[in-house]
Coordinates of C-alpha atoms in Angstrom, one line a residue:
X1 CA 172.2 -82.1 52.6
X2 CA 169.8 -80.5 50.7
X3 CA 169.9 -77.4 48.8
X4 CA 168.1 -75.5 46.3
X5 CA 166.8 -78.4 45.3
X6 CA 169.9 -80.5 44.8
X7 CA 171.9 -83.3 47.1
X8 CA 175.1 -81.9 48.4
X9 CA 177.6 -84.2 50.1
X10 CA 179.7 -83.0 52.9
X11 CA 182.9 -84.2 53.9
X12 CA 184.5 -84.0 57.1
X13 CA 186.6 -80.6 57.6
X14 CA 184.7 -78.8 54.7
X15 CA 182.6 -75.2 54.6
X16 CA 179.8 -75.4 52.3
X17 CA 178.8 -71.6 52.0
X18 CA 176.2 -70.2 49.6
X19 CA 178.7 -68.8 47.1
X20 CA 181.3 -71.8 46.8
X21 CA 182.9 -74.4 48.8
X22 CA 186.6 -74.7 50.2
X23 CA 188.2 -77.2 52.7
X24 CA 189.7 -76.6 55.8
X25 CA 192.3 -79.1 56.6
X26 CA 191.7 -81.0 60.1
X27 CA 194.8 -80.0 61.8
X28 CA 194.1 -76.2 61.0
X29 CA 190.6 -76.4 62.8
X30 CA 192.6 -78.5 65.8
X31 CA 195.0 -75.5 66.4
X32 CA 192.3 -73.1 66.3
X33 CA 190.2 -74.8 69.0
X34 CA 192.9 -75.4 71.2
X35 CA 194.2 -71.6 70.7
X36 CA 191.0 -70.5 71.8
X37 CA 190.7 -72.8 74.6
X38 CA 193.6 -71.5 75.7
X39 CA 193.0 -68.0 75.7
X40 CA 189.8 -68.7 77.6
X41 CA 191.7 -70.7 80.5
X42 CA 194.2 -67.8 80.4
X43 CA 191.3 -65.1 80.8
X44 CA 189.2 -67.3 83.1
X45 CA 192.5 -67.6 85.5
X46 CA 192.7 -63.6 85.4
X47 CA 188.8 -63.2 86.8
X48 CA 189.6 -66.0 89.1
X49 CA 192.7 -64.4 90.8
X50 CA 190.5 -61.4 90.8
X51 CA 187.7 -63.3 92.8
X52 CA 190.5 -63.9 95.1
X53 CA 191.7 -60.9 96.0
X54 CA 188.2 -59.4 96.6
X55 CA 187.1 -62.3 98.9
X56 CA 191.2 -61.8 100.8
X57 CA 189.5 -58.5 101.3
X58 CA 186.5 -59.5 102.6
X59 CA 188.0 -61.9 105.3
X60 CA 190.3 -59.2 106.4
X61 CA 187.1 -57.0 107.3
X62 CA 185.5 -59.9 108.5
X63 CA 188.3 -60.7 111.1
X64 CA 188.8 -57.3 112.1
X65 CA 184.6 -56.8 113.2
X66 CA 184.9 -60.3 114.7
X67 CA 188.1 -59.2 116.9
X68 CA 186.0 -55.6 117.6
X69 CA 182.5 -57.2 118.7
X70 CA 184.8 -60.1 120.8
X71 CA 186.0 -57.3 122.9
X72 CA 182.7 -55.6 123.4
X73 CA 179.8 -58.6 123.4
X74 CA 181.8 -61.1 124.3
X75 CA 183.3 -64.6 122.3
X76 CA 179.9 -66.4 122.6
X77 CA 177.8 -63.7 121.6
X78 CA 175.4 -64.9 118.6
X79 CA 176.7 -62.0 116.4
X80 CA 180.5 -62.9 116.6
X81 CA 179.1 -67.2 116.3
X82 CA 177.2 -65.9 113.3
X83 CA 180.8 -63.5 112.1
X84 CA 182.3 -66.5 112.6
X85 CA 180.7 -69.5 110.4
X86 CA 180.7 -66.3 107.7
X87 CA 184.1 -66.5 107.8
X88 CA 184.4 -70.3 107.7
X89 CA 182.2 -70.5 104.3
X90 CA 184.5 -67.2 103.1
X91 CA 187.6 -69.3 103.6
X92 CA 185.8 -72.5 101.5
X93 CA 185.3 -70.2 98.7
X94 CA 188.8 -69.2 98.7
X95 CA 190.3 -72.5 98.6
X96 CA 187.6 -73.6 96.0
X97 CA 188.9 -70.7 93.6
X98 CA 192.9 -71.6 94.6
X99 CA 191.4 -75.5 92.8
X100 CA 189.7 -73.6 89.8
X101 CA 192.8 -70.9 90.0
X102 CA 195.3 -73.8 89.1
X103 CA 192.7 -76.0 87.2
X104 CA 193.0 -72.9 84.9
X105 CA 196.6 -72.5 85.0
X106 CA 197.2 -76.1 83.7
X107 CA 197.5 -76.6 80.3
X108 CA 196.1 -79.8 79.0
X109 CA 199.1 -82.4 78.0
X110 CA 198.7 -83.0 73.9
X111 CA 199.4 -86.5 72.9
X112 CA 200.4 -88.3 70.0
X113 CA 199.6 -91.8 69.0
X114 CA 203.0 -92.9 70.2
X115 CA 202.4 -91.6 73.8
X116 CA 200.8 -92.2 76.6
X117 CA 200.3 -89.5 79.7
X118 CA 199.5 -89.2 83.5
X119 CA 198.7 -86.2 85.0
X120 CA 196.8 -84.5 87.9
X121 CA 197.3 -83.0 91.3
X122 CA 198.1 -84.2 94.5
X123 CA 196.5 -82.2 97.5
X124 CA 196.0 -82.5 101.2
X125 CA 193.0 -82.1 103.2
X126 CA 192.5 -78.5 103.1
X127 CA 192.8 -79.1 98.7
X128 CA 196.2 -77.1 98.9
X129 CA 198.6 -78.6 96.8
X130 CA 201.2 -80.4 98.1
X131 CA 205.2 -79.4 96.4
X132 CA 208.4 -82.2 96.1
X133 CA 206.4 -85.3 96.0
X134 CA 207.6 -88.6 94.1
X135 CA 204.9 -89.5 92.0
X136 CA 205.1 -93.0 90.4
X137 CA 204.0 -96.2 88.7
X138 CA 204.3 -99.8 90.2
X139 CA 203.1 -103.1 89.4
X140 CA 201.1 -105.6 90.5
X141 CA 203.9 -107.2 92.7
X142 CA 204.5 -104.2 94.1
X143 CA 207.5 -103.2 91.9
X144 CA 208.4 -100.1 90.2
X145 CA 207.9 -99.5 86.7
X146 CA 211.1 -98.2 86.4
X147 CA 210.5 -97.5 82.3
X148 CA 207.8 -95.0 83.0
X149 CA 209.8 -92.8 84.6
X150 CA 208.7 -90.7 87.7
X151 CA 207.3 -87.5 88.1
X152 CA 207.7 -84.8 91.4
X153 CA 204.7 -82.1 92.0
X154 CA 205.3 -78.7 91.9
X155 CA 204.3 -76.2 93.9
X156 CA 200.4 -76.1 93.3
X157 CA 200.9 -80.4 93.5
X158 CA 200.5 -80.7 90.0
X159 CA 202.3 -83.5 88.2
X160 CA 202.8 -85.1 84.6
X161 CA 204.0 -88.2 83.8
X162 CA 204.7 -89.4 79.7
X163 CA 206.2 -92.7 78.3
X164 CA 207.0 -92.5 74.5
X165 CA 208.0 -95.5 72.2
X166 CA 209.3 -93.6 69.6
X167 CA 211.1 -91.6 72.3
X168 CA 212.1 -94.4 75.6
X169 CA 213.7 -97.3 75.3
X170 CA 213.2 -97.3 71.4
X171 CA 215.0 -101.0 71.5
X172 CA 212.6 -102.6 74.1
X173 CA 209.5 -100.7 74.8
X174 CA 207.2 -100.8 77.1
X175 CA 204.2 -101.1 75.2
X176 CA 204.3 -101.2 71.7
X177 CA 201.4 -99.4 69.6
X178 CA 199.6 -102.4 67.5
X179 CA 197.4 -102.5 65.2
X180 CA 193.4 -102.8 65.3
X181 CA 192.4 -103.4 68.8
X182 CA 194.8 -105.8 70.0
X183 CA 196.8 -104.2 72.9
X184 CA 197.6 -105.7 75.5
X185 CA 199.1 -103.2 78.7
X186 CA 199.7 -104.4 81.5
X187 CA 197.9 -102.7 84.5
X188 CA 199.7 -100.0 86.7
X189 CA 199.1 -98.6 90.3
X190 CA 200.4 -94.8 91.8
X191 CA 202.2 -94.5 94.8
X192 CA 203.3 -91.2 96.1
X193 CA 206.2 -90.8 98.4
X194 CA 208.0 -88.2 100.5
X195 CA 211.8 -87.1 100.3
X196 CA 212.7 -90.0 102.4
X197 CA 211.0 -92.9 99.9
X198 CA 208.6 -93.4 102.7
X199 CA 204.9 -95.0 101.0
X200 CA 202.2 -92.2 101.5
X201 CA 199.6 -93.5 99.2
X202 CA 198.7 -96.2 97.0
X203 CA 196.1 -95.7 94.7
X204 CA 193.6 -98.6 94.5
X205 CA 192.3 -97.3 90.8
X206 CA 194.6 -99.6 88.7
X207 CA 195.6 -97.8 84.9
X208 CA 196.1 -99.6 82.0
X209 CA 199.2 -97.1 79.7
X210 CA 198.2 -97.1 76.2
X211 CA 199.3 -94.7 73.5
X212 CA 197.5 -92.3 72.2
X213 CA 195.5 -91.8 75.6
X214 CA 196.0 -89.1 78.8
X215 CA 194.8 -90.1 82.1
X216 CA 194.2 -87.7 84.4
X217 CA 194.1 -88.3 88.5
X218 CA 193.4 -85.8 91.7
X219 CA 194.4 -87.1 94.6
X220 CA 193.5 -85.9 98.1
X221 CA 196.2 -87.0 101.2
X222 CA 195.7 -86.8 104.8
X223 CA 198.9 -85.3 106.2
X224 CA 201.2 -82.4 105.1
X225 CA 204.6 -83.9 103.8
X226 CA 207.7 -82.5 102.1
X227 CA 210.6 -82.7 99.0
X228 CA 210.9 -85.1 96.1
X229 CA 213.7 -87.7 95.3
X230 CA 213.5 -90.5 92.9
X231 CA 211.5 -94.2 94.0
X232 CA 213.4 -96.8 94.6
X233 CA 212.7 -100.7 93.9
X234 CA 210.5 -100.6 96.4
X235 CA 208.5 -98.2 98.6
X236 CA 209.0 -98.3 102.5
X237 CA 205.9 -98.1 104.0
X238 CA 205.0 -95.1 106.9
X239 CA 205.6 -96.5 110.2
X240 CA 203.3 -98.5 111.9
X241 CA 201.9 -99.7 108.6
X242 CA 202.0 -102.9 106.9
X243 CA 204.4 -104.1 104.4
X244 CA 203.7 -103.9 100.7
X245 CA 202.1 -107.0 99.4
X246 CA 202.0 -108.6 95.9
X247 CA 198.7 -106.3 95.3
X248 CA 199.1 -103.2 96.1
X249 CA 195.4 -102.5 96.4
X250 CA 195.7 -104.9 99.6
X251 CA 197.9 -102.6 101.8
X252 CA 197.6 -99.7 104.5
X253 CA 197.7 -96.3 103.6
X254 CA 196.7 -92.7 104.7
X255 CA 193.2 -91.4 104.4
X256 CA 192.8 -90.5 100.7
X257 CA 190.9 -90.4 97.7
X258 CA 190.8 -90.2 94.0
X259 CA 188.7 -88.4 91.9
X260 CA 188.3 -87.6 88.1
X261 CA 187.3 -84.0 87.5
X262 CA 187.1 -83.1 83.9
X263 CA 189.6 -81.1 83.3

């Protein structure tokens, strides 16, 4: 960099003013950025629930002019068809702001170089999230990857999964951090399943676990289940399905779909 007239060399996490120069260690600047993203999602939640209760408002008024011109122009009237599609795109709205309400609410996982992370939300077809789901890793034969552990969604469907070898099975990890670019993880699949271990999805998006990484998953289902309890061996598919195979990518499973928003 140059200034008045002279070469001035900047290294990383330093503040060259025009009166002297200090350094800012690295891990200072880190806390500060994720204090203030913090704040922001915390505020940005706030306006969001405040969105919401303003367009709750509005489709209370909405229903209650739709009910009134029913009675006096009749169901098929084009007023009360147009009252009504207003009210269908009021209710999208809502349900997009209850995504962006617990997008906001979530604070992002931190992660050492040690640890590896899964996280995301599992949802049905109307994007509410779905509570008491077993949320967990298997692999390519179909067999549960009992050392990750499992995870169960809470009440907006959001889950986290984390596998430490400084922390799990410290004598026999699971993966061990190497040096340079030499690991080697094997690859992983999710399956989600109700209270009663039956299969409810299998995602056909492998993972590959490594430390120092977060991956993060939405995941849309077709039916509304219920209540978590830990996996088993094996997962029992849903009636009517087939049985698991040695790739999981290979068998039946409801409607659903997997996306990567960037949050």
């Amino acid at each position: 960099m140059l200034h008045n007239n002279k070469y001035i060399f900047i290294q990383e996490g330093t503040v060259v003013s025009s009166r002297k120069e200090r350094s800012i260690p690295l891990n200072t600047i880190s806390e500060t950025l994720e204090k203030g993203i913090s704040g922001t999602d915390a505020e940005r939640k706030i306006g969001i629930e405040g969105l919401m209760r303003v367009r709750g408002a509005k489709a209370t008024r909405l229903e209650r002019e739709k009910l009134r011109l029913s009675k006096k122009l009749g169901a098929n009237h084009p007023r009360v068809m147009e009252l009504t599609n207003t009210i269908e795109v009021n209710r999208g709205l809502i349900r997009d702001l209850e995504v962006q309400r617990d997008h906001a609410g979530t604070e992002i996982p931190g992660v050492d170089e040690n640890t590896w992370i899964l996280h995301g939300f599992v949802r049905d077809k109307n994007f509410k999230g779905i509570p008491n789901l077993t949320v967990a890793l298997y692999d390519q034969q179909g067999k549960w990857v009992g050392q990750l552990g499992y995870a169960c969604t809470n009440k907006t469907g959001y889950f986290k999964l984390s596998y430490s070898n400084m922390r799990d099975d410290r004598e026999k990890p699971w993966f061990t951090a190497l040096t340079g670019k030499a690991r080697q993880c094997p690859q992983v699949f999710i399956r989600i399943s109700d209270q009663k271990g039956m299969l409810l999805y299998t995602d056909k998006q492998s993972l590959t676990p490594e430390p120092g990484r977060v991956d993060y998953r939405e995941i849309l289902l077709g039916n509304e289940v219920d209540a978590c309890k830990p996996p088993e061996g094996t997962m029992r598919p849903k009636p009517g399905t087939e049985k698991p195979t040695t790739k999981p990518s290979s068998q039946k499973e409801d409607q659903g779909t997997t996306e990567k928003p960037g949050k």
